[in-house]
Short mmCIF file of C-alpha atoms in Angstrom, two decimals:
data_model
loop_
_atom_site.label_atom_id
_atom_site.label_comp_id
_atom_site.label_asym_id
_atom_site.label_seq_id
_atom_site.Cartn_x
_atom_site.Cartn_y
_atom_site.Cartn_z
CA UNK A 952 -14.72 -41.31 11.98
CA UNK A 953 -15.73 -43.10 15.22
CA UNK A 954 -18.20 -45.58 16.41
CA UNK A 955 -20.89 -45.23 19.22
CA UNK A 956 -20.13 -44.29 22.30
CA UNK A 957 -16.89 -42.95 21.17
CA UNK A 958 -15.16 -46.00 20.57
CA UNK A 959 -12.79 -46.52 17.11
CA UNK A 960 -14.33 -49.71 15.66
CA UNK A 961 -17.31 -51.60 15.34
CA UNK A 962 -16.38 -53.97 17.65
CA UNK A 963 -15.82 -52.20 20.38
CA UNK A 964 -19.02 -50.01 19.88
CA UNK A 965 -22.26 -49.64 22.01
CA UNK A 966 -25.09 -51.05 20.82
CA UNK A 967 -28.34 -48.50 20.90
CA UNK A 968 -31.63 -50.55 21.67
CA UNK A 969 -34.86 -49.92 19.77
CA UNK A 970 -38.21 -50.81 20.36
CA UNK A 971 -41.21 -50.53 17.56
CA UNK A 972 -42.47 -47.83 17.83
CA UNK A 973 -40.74 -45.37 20.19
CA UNK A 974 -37.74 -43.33 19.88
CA UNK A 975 -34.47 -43.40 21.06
CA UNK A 976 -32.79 -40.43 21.93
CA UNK A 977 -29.79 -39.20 23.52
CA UNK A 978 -27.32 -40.86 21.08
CA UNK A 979 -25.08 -38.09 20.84
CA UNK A 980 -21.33 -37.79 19.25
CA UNK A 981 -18.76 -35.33 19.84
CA UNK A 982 -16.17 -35.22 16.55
CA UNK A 983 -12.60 -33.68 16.44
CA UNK A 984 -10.83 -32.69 13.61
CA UNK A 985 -8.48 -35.39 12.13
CA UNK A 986 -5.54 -34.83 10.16
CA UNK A 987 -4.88 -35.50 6.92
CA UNK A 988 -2.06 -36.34 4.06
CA UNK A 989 -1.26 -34.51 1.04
CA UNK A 990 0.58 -35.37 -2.52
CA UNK A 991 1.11 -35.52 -6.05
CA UNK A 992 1.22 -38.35 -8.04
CA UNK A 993 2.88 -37.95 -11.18
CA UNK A 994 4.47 -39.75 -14.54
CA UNK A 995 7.49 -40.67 -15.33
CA UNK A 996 7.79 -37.13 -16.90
CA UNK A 997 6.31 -34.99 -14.15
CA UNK A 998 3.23 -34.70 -15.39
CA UNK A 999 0.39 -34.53 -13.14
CA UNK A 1000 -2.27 -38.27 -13.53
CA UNK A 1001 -5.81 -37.93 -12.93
CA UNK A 1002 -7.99 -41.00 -11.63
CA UNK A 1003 -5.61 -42.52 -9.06
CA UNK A 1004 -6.89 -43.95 -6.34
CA UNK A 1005 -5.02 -43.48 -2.80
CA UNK A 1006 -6.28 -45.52 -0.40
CA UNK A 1007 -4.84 -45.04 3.54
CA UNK A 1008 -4.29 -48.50 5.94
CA UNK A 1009 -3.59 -48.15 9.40
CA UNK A 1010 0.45 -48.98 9.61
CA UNK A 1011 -0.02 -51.51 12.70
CA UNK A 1012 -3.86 -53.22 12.34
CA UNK A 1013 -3.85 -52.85 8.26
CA UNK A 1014 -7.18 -51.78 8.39
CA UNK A 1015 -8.47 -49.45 5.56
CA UNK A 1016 -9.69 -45.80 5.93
CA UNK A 1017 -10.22 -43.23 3.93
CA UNK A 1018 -9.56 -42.75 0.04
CA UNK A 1019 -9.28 -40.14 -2.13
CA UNK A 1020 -9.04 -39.69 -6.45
CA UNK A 1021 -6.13 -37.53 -7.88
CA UNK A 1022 -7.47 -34.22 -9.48
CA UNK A 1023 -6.57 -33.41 -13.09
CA UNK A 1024 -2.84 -32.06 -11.77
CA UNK A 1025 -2.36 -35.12 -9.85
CA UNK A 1026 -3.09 -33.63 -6.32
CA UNK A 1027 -5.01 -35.41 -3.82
CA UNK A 1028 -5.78 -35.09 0.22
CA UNK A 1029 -6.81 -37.88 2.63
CA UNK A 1030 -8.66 -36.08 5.40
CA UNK A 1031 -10.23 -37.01 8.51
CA UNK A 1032 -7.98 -39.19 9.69
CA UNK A 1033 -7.16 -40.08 13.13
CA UNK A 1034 -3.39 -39.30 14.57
CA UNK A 1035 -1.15 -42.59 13.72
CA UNK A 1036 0.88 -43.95 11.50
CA UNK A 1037 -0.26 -45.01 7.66
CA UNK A 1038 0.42 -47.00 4.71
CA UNK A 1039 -0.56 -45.54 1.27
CA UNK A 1040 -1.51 -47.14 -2.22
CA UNK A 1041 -1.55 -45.86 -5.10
CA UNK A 1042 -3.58 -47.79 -7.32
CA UNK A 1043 -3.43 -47.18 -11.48
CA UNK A 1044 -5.84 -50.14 -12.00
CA UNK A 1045 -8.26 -47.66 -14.45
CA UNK A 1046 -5.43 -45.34 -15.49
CA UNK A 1047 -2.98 -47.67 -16.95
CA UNK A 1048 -0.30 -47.22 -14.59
CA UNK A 1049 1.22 -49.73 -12.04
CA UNK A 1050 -0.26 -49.88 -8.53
CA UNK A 1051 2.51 -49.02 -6.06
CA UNK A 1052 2.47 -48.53 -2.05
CA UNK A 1053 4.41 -45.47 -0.41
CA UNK A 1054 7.22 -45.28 -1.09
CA UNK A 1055 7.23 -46.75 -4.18
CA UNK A 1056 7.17 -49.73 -2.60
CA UNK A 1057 5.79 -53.12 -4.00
CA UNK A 1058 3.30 -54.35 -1.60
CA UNK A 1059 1.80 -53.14 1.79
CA UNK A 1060 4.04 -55.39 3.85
CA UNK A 1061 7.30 -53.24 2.84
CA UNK A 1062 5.77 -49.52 2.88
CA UNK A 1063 6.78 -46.91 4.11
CA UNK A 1064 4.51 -45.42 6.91
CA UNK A 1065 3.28 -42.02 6.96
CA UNK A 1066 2.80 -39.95 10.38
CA UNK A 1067 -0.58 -37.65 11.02
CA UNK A 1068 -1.04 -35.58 13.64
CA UNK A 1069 -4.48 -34.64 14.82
CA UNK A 1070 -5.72 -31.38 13.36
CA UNK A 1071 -2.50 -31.10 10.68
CA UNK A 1072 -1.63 -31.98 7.44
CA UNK A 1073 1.55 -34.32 5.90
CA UNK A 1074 2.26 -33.48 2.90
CA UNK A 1075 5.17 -34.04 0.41
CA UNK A 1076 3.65 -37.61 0.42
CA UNK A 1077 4.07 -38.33 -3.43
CA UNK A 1078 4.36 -40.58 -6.18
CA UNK A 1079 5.92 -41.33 -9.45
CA UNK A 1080 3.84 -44.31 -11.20
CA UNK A 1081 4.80 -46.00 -14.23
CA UNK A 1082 3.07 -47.05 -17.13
CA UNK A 1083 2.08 -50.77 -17.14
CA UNK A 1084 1.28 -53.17 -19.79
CA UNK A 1085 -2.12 -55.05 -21.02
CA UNK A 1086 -3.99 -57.76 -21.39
CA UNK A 1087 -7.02 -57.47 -23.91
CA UNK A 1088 -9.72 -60.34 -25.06
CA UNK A 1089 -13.13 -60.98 -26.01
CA UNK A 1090 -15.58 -63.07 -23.75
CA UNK A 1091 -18.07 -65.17 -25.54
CA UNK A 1092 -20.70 -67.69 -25.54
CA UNK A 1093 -21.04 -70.99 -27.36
CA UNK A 1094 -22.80 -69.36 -30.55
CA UNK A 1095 -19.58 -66.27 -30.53
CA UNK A 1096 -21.57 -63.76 -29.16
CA UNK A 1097 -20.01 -61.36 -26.58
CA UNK A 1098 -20.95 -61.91 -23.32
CA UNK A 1099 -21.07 -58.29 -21.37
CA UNK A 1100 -20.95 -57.93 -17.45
CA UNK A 1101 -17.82 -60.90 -17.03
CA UNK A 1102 -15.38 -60.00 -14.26
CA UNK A 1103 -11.85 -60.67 -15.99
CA UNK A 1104 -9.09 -60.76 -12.69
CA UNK A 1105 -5.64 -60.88 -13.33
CA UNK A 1106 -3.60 -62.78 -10.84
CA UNK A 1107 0.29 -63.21 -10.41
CA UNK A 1108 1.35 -66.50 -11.76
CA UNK A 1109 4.38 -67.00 -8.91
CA UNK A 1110 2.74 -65.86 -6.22
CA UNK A 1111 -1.23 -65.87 -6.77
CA UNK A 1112 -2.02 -62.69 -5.72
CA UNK A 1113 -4.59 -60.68 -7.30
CA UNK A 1114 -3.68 -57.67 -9.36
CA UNK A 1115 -6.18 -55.47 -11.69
CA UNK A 1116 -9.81 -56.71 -12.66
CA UNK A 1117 -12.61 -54.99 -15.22
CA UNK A 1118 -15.68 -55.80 -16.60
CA UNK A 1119 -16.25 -57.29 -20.52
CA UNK A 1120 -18.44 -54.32 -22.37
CA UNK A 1121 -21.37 -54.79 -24.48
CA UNK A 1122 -19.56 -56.70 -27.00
CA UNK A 1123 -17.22 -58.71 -24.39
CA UNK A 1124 -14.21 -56.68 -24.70
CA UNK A 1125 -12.14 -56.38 -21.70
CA UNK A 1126 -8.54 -54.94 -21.72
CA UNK A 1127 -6.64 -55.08 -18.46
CA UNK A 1128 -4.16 -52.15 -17.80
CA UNK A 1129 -1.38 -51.24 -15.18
CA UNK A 1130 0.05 -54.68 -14.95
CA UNK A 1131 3.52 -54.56 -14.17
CA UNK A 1132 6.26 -57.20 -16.69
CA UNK A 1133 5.62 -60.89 -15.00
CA UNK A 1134 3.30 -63.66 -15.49
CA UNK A 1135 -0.63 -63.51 -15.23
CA UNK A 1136 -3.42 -66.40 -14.75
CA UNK A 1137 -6.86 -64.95 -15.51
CA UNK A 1138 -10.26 -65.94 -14.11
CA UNK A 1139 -13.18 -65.21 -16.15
CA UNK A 1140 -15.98 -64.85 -13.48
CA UNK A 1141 -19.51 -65.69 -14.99
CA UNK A 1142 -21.58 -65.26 -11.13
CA UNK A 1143 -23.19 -62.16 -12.27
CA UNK A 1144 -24.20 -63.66 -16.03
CA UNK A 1145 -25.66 -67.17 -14.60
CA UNK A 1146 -22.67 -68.44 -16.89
CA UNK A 1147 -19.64 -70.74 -15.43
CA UNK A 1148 -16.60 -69.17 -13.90
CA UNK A 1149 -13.69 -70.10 -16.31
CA UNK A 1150 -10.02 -69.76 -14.76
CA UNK A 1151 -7.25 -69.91 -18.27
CA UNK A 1152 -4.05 -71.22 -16.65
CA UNK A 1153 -1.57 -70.18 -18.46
CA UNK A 1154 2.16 -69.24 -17.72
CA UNK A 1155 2.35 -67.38 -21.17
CA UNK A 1156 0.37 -64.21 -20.59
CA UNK A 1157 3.54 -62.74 -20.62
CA UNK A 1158 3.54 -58.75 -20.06
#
């Protein structure tokens, strides 16, 4: 991926003037072949988990890249990616398993980081993920009737940092998976229902 005229960020890209009615041409790229990265990401048995999604930062600015969802055996590739250094998660948030970073690291900050060369692959880059545990409620209105469309986030009751989120279904269900044993504080977020945001702040959602 690059910017116009060759430059790697928005920032730092030329801007291409346009008047109404006429054309601009001559805004031209030339692309090279990135590298990429290539694992498995597996249970606690071996078994290959489908729906993961790996998402690649770059190791020094943090910036985000490309992503890519595991295929049924677990596989995945990252591709197009510039030569440097990366930092990988692997996020369970729909699959039930506990978001990790590479290598099986906790957050971003303590990673490992993961070498591409242009025009090659890394692979080997892999992941064991654990099953989390749940939260589950129902979302309602004043009369008891579910309320569909609420973002439920989860958030770290030590720390505040924001884990897994999902929507309330048609009846207001919501079940939050992949949360690793701690402490949660929840924020019921009614912006997209013209309802109230509610935040429950509570040191008992124990997982």
């Amino acid at each position: 991926t690059q910017w116009y005229n060759n430059k790697p960020t928005q920032a730092l890209a030329d801007s291409v003037a346009v008047i109404a009615g006429a054309t601009t041409s001559g805004i031209n790229a030339s692309m090279i072949l990135g590298g990429s990265i290539f694992g498995l990401v597996t249970n606690s048995a071996g078994a290959g988990i489908a729906g993961v999604w790996v998402s690649s930062f770059d190791a020094a600015s943090g910036q985000r890249l490309n992503s890519a969802t595991t295929q049924a055996n677990g596989s995945y590739t990252l591709s197009s990616l510039p030569a440097g250094n990366y930092k990988l998660q692997f996020s369970g948030n729909s699959t039930g398993f506990i978001t990790q970073w590479y290598n099986n690291k906790p957050s971003q900050a303590l990673a490992d980081s993961v070498a591409v060369t242009a025009e090659a692959t890394t692979s080997g880059i892999n992941a064991s993920m654990l099953q989390g545990g749940s939260i589950s409620g129902l979302v309602t209105n004043s009369a008891g009737t579910g309320i569909a469309g609420v973002y439920v986030y989860s958030y770290d009751a030590a720390s505040g940092q924001q884990l897994n989120y999902v929507t309330t279904q048609t009846n207001g269900s919501y079940t939050l998976s992949g949360l690793p044993t701690g402490n949660y504080k929840m924020l019921f977020s009614g912006d997209s229902t013209d309802r109230k945001s509610t935040r429950l702040n509570s040191s008992h959602l124990v997982i």
